[in-house]
PDB file of C-alpha atoms in Angstrom:
ATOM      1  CA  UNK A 953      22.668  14.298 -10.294  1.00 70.00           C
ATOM      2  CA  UNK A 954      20.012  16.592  -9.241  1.00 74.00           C
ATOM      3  CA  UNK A 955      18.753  18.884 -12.234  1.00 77.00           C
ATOM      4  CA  UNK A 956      19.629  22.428 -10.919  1.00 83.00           C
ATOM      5  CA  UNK A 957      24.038  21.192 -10.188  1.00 79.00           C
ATOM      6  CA  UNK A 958      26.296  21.801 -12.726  1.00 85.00           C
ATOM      7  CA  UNK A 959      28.122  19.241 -14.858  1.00 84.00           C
ATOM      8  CA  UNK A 960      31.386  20.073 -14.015  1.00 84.00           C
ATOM      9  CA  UNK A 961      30.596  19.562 -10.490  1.00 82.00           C
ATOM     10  CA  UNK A 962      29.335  15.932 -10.984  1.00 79.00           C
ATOM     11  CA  UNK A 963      32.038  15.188 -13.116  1.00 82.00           C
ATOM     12  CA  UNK A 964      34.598  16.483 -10.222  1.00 81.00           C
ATOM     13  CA  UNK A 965      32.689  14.542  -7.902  1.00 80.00           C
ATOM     14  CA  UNK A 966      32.853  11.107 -10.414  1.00 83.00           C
ATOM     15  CA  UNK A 967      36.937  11.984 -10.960  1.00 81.00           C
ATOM     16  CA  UNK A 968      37.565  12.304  -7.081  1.00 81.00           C
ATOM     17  CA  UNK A 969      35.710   9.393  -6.227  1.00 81.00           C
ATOM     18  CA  UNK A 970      36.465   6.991  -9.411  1.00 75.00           C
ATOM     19  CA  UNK A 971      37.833   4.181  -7.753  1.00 76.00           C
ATOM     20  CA  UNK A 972      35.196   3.627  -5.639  1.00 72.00           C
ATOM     21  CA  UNK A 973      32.658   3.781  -8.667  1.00 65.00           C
ATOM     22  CA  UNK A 974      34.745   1.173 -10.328  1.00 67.00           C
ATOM     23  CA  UNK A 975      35.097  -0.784  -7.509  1.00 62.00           C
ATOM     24  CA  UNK A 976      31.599  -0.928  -6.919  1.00 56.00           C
ATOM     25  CA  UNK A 977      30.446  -1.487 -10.607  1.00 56.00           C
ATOM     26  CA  UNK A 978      33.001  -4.207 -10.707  1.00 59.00           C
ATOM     27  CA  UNK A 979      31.302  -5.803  -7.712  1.00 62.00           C
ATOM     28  CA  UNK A 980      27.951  -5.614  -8.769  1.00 69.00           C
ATOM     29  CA  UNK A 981      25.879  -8.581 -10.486  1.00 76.00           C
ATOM     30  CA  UNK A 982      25.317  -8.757 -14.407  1.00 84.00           C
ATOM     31  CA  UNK A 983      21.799  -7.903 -15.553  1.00 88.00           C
ATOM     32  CA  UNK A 984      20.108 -10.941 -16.243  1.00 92.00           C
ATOM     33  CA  UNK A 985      16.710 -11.837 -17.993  1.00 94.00           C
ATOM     34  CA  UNK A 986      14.154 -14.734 -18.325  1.00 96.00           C
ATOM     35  CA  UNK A 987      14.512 -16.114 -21.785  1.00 95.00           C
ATOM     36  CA  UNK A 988      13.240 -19.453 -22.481  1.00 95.00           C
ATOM     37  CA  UNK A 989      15.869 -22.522 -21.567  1.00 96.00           C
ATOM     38  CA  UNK A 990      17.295 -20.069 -18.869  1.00 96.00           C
ATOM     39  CA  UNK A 991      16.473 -20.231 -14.770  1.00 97.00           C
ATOM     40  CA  UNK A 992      14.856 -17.807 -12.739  1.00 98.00           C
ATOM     41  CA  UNK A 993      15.008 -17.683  -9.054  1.00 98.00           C
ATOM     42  CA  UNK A 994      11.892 -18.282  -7.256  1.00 98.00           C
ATOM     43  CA  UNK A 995      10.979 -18.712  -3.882  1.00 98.00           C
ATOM     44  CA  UNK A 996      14.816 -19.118  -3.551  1.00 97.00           C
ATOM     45  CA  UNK A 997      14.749 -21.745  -5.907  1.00 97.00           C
ATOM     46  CA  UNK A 998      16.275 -21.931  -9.460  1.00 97.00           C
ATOM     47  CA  UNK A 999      13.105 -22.644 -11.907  1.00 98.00           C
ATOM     48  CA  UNK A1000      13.845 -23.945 -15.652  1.00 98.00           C
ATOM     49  CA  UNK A1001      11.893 -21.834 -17.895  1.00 97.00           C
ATOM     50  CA  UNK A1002      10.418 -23.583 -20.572  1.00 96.00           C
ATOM     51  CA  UNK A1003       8.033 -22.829 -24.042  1.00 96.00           C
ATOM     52  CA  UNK A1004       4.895 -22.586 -22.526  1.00 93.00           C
ATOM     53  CA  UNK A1005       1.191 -22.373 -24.168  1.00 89.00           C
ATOM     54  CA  UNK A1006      -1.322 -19.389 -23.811  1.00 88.00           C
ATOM     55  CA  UNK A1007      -0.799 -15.913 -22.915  1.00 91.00           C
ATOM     56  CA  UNK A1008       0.711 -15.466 -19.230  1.00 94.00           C
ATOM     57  CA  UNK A1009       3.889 -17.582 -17.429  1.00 96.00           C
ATOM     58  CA  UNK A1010       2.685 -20.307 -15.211  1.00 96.00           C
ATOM     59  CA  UNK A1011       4.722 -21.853 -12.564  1.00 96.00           C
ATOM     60  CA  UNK A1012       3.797 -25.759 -13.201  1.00 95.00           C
ATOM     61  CA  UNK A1013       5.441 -28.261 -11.092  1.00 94.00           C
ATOM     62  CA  UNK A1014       8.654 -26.734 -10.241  1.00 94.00           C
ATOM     63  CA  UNK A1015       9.051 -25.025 -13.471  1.00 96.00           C
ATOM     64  CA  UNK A1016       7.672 -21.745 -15.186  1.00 97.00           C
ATOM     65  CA  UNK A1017       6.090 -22.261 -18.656  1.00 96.00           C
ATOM     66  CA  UNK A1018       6.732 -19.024 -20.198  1.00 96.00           C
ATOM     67  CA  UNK A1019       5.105 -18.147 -23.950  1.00 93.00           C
ATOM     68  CA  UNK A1020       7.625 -16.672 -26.744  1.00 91.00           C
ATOM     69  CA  UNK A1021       7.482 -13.016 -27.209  1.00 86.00           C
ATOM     70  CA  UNK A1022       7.428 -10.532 -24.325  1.00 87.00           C
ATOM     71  CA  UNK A1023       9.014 -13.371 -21.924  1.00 93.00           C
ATOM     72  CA  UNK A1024      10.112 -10.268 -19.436  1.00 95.00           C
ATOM     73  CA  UNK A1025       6.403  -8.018 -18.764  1.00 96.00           C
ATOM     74  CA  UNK A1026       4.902 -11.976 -18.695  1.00 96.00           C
ATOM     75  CA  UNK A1027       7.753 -13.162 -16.045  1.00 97.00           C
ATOM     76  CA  UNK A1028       7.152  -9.985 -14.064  1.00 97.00           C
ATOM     77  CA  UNK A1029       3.216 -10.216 -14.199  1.00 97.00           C
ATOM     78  CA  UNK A1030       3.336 -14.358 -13.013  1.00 98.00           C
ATOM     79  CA  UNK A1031       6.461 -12.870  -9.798  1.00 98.00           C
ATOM     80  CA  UNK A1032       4.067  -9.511  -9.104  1.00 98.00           C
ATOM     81  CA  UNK A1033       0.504 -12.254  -8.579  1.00 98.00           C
ATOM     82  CA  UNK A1034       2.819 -14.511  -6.726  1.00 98.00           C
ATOM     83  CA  UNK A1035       4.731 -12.174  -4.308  1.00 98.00           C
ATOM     84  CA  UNK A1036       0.729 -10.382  -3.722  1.00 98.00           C
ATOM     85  CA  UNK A1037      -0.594 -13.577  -2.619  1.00 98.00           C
ATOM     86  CA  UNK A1038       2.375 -14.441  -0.048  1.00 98.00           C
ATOM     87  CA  UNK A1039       3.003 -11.317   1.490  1.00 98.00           C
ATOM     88  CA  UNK A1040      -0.778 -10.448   1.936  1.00 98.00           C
ATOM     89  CA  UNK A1041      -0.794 -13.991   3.785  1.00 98.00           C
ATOM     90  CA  UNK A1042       2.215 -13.678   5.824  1.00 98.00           C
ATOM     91  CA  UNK A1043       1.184 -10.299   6.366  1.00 98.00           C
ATOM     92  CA  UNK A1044      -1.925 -10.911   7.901  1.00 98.00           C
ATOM     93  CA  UNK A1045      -0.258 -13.967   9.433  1.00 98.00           C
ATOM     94  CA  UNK A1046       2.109 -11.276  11.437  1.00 98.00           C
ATOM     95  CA  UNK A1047      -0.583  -8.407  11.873  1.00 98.00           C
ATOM     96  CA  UNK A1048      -3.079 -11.275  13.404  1.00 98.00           C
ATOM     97  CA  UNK A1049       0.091 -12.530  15.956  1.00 98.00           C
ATOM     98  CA  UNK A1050       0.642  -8.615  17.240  1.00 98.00           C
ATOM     99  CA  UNK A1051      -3.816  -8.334  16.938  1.00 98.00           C
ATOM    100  CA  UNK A1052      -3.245  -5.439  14.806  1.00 97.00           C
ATOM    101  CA  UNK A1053      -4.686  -4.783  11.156  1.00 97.00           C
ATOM    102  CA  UNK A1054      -2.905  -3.233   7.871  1.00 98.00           C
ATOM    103  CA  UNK A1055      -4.656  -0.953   5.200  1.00 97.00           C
ATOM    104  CA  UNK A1056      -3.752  -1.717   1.920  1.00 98.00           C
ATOM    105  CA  UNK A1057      -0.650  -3.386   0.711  1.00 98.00           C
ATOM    106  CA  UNK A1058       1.067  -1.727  -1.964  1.00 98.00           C
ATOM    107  CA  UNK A1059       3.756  -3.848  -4.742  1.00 98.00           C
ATOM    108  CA  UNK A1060       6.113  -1.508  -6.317  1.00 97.00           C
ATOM    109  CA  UNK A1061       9.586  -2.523  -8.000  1.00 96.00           C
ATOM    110  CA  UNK A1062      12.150  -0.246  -5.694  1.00 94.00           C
ATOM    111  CA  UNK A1063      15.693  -0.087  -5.577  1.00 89.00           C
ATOM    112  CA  UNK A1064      16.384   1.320  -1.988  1.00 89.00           C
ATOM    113  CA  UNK A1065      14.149  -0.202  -0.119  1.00 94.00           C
ATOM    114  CA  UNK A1066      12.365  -3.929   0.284  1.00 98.00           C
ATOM    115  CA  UNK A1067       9.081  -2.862   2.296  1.00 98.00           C
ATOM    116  CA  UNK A1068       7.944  -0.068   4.153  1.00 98.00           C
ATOM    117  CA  UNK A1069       4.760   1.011   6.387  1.00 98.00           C
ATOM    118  CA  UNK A1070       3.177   4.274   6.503  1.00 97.00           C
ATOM    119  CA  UNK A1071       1.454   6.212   9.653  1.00 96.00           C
ATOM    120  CA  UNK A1072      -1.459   5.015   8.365  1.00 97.00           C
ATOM    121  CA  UNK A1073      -0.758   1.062   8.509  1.00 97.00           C
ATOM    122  CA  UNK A1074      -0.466   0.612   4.473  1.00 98.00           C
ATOM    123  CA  UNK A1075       2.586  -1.607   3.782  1.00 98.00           C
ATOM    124  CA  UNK A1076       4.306  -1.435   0.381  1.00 98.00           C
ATOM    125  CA  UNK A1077       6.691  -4.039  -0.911  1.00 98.00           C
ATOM    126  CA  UNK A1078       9.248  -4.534  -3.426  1.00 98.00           C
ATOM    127  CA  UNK A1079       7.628  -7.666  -5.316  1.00 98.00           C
ATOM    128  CA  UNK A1080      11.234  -8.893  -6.070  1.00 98.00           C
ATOM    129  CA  UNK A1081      11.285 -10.769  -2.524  1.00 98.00           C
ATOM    130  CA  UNK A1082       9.130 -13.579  -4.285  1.00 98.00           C
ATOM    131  CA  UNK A1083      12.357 -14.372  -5.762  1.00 98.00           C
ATOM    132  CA  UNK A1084      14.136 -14.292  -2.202  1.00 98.00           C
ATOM    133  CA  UNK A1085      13.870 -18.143   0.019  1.00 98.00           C
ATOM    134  CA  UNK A1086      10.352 -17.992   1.779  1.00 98.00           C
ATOM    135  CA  UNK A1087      12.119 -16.872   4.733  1.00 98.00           C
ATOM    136  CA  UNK A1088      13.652 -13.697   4.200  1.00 98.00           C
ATOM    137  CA  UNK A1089      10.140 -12.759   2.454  1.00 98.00           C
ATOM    138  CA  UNK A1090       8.382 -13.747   5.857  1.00 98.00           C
ATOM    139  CA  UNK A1091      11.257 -11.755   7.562  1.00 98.00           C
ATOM    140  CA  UNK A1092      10.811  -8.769   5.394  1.00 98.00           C
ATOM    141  CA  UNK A1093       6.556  -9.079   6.146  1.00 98.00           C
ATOM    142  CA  UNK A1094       7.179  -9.057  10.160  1.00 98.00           C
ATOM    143  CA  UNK A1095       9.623  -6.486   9.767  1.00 98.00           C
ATOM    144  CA  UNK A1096       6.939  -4.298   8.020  1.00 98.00           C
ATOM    145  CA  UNK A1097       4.177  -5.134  10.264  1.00 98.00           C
ATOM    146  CA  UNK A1098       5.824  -4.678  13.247  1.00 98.00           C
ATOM    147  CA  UNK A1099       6.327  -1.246  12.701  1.00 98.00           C
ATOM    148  CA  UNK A1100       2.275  -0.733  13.270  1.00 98.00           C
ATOM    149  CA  UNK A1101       3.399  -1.158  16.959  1.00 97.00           C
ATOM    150  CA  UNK A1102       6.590   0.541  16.209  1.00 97.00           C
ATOM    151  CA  UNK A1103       6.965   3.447  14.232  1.00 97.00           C
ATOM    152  CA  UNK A1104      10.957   3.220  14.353  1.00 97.00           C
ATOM    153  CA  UNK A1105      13.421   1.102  14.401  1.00 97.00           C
ATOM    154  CA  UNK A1106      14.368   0.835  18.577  1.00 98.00           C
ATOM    155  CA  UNK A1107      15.022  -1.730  20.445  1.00 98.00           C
ATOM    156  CA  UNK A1108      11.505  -2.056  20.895  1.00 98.00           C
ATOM    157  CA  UNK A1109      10.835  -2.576  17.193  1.00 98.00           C
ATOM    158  CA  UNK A1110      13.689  -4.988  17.082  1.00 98.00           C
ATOM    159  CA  UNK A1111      12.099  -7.210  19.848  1.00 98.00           C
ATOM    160  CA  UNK A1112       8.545  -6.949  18.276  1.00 98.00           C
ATOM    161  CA  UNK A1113      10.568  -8.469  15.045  1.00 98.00           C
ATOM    162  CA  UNK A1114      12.013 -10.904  16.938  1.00 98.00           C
ATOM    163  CA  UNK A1115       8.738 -12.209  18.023  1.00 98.00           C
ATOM    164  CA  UNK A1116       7.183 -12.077  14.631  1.00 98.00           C
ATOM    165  CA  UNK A1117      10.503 -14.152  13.230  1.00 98.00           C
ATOM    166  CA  UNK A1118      12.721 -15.328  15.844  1.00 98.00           C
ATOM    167  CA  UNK A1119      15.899 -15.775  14.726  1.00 98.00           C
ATOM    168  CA  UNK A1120      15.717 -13.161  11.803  1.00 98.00           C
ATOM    169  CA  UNK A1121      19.269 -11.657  11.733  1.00 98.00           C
ATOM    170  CA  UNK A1122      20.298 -14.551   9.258  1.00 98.00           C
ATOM    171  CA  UNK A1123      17.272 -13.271   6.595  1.00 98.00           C
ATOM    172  CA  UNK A1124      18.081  -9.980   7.271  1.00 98.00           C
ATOM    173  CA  UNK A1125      21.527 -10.225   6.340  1.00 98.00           C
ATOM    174  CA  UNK A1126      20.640 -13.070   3.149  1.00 98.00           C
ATOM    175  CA  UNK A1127      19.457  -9.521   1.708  1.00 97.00           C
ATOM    176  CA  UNK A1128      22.451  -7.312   2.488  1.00 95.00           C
ATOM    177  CA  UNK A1129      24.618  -9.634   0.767  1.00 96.00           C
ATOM    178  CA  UNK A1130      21.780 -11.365  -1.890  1.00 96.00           C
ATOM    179  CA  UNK A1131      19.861  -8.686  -2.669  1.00 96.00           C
ATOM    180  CA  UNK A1132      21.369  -6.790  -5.515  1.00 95.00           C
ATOM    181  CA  UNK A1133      21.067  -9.773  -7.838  1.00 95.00           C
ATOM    182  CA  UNK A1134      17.036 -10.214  -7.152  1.00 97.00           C
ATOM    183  CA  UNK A1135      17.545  -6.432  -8.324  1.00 96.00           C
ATOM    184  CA  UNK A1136      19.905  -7.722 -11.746  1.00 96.00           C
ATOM    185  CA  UNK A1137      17.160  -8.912 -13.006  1.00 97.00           C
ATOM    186  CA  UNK A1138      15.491  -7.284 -16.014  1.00 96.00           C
ATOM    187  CA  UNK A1139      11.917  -7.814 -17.286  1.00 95.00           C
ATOM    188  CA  UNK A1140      11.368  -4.727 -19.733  1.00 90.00           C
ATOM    189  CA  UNK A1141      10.130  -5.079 -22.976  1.00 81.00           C
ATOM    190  CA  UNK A1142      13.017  -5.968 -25.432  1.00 67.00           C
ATOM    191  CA  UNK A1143      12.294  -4.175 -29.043  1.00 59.00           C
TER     192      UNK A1143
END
């Protein structure tokens, strides 16, 4: 609730609108963390984690060896390098079909949105999609860069996107109903 409302008023608001809260916590995925015997999605893919050596995760032949002790901030570190390297590729893949060029791209860990693209052509995405099939994170990299021809989202944009990925409705909607268990998963510190 925003700092300056009173309680009482977000407690009215909770109290008029509990059953949709409930109904919508009820609906919503379990948190879930990487812990050593357990699976992690990547690249749409369910990966074993297993006891790994050294001091970082590494993806080895299907699997991600993971060291004991801080298994979440090492998981995060191996998706963040891994979800840089593909959408910087895919991204310049797109940008190089329109013969445009990006500034910088951005990774950040957000909750409302999967990419975005400012006025001045730097594209920022949510490093989760590495967990996403390849797909939907090529969808979400057109999407992005075709908004340096497009600044909106008209039908213009939408055929520009279509171009980029054709056929990318499917991807589109994989996160709509996917998406808020990429964003279950946890990868703090645990105490």
């Amino acid at each position: 609730m925003p700092s300056h409302a009173p309680e009482a008023e977000a407690i009215a608001f909770l109290d008029a609108r509990e059953a949709w809260v409930r109904k919508h916590l009820a609906a919503s995925p379990a948190p879930a963390r990487p812990v050593i015997g357990g699976a992690i999605p990547i690249e749409g893919q369910l990966r074993q984690i297993v006891p790994g050596t050294g001091r970082s995760a590494r993806l080895i032949e299907g699997r991600v060896e993971l060291p004991e002790g801080q298994e979440g901030p090492r998981m995060a570190a191996l998706l963040k390098q891994m979800a840089r390297d593909r959408l910087a590729e895919r991204s310049a893949h797109h940008a190089g079909q329109l013969g445009r060029s990006f500034g910088r791209i951005t990774l950040r860990d957000t909750r409302s949105r999967w990419g975005s693209c400012s006025s001045r052509g730097d594209l920022m995405y949510c490093w989760r999609l590495i967990m996403a099939p390849p797909e939907v994170l090529d969808y979400v990299a057109a999407h992005e860069v075709a908004h340096l021809v497009e600044m909106n989202h008209s039908p213009a944009f939408w055929a520009v996107c279509e171009r980029l990925c054709p056929g990318y409705q499917p991807h589109r909607d994989w996160l709509r109903h996917n998406g808020a268990r990429l964003l279950a998963w946890r990868f703090d510190r645990l105490p």
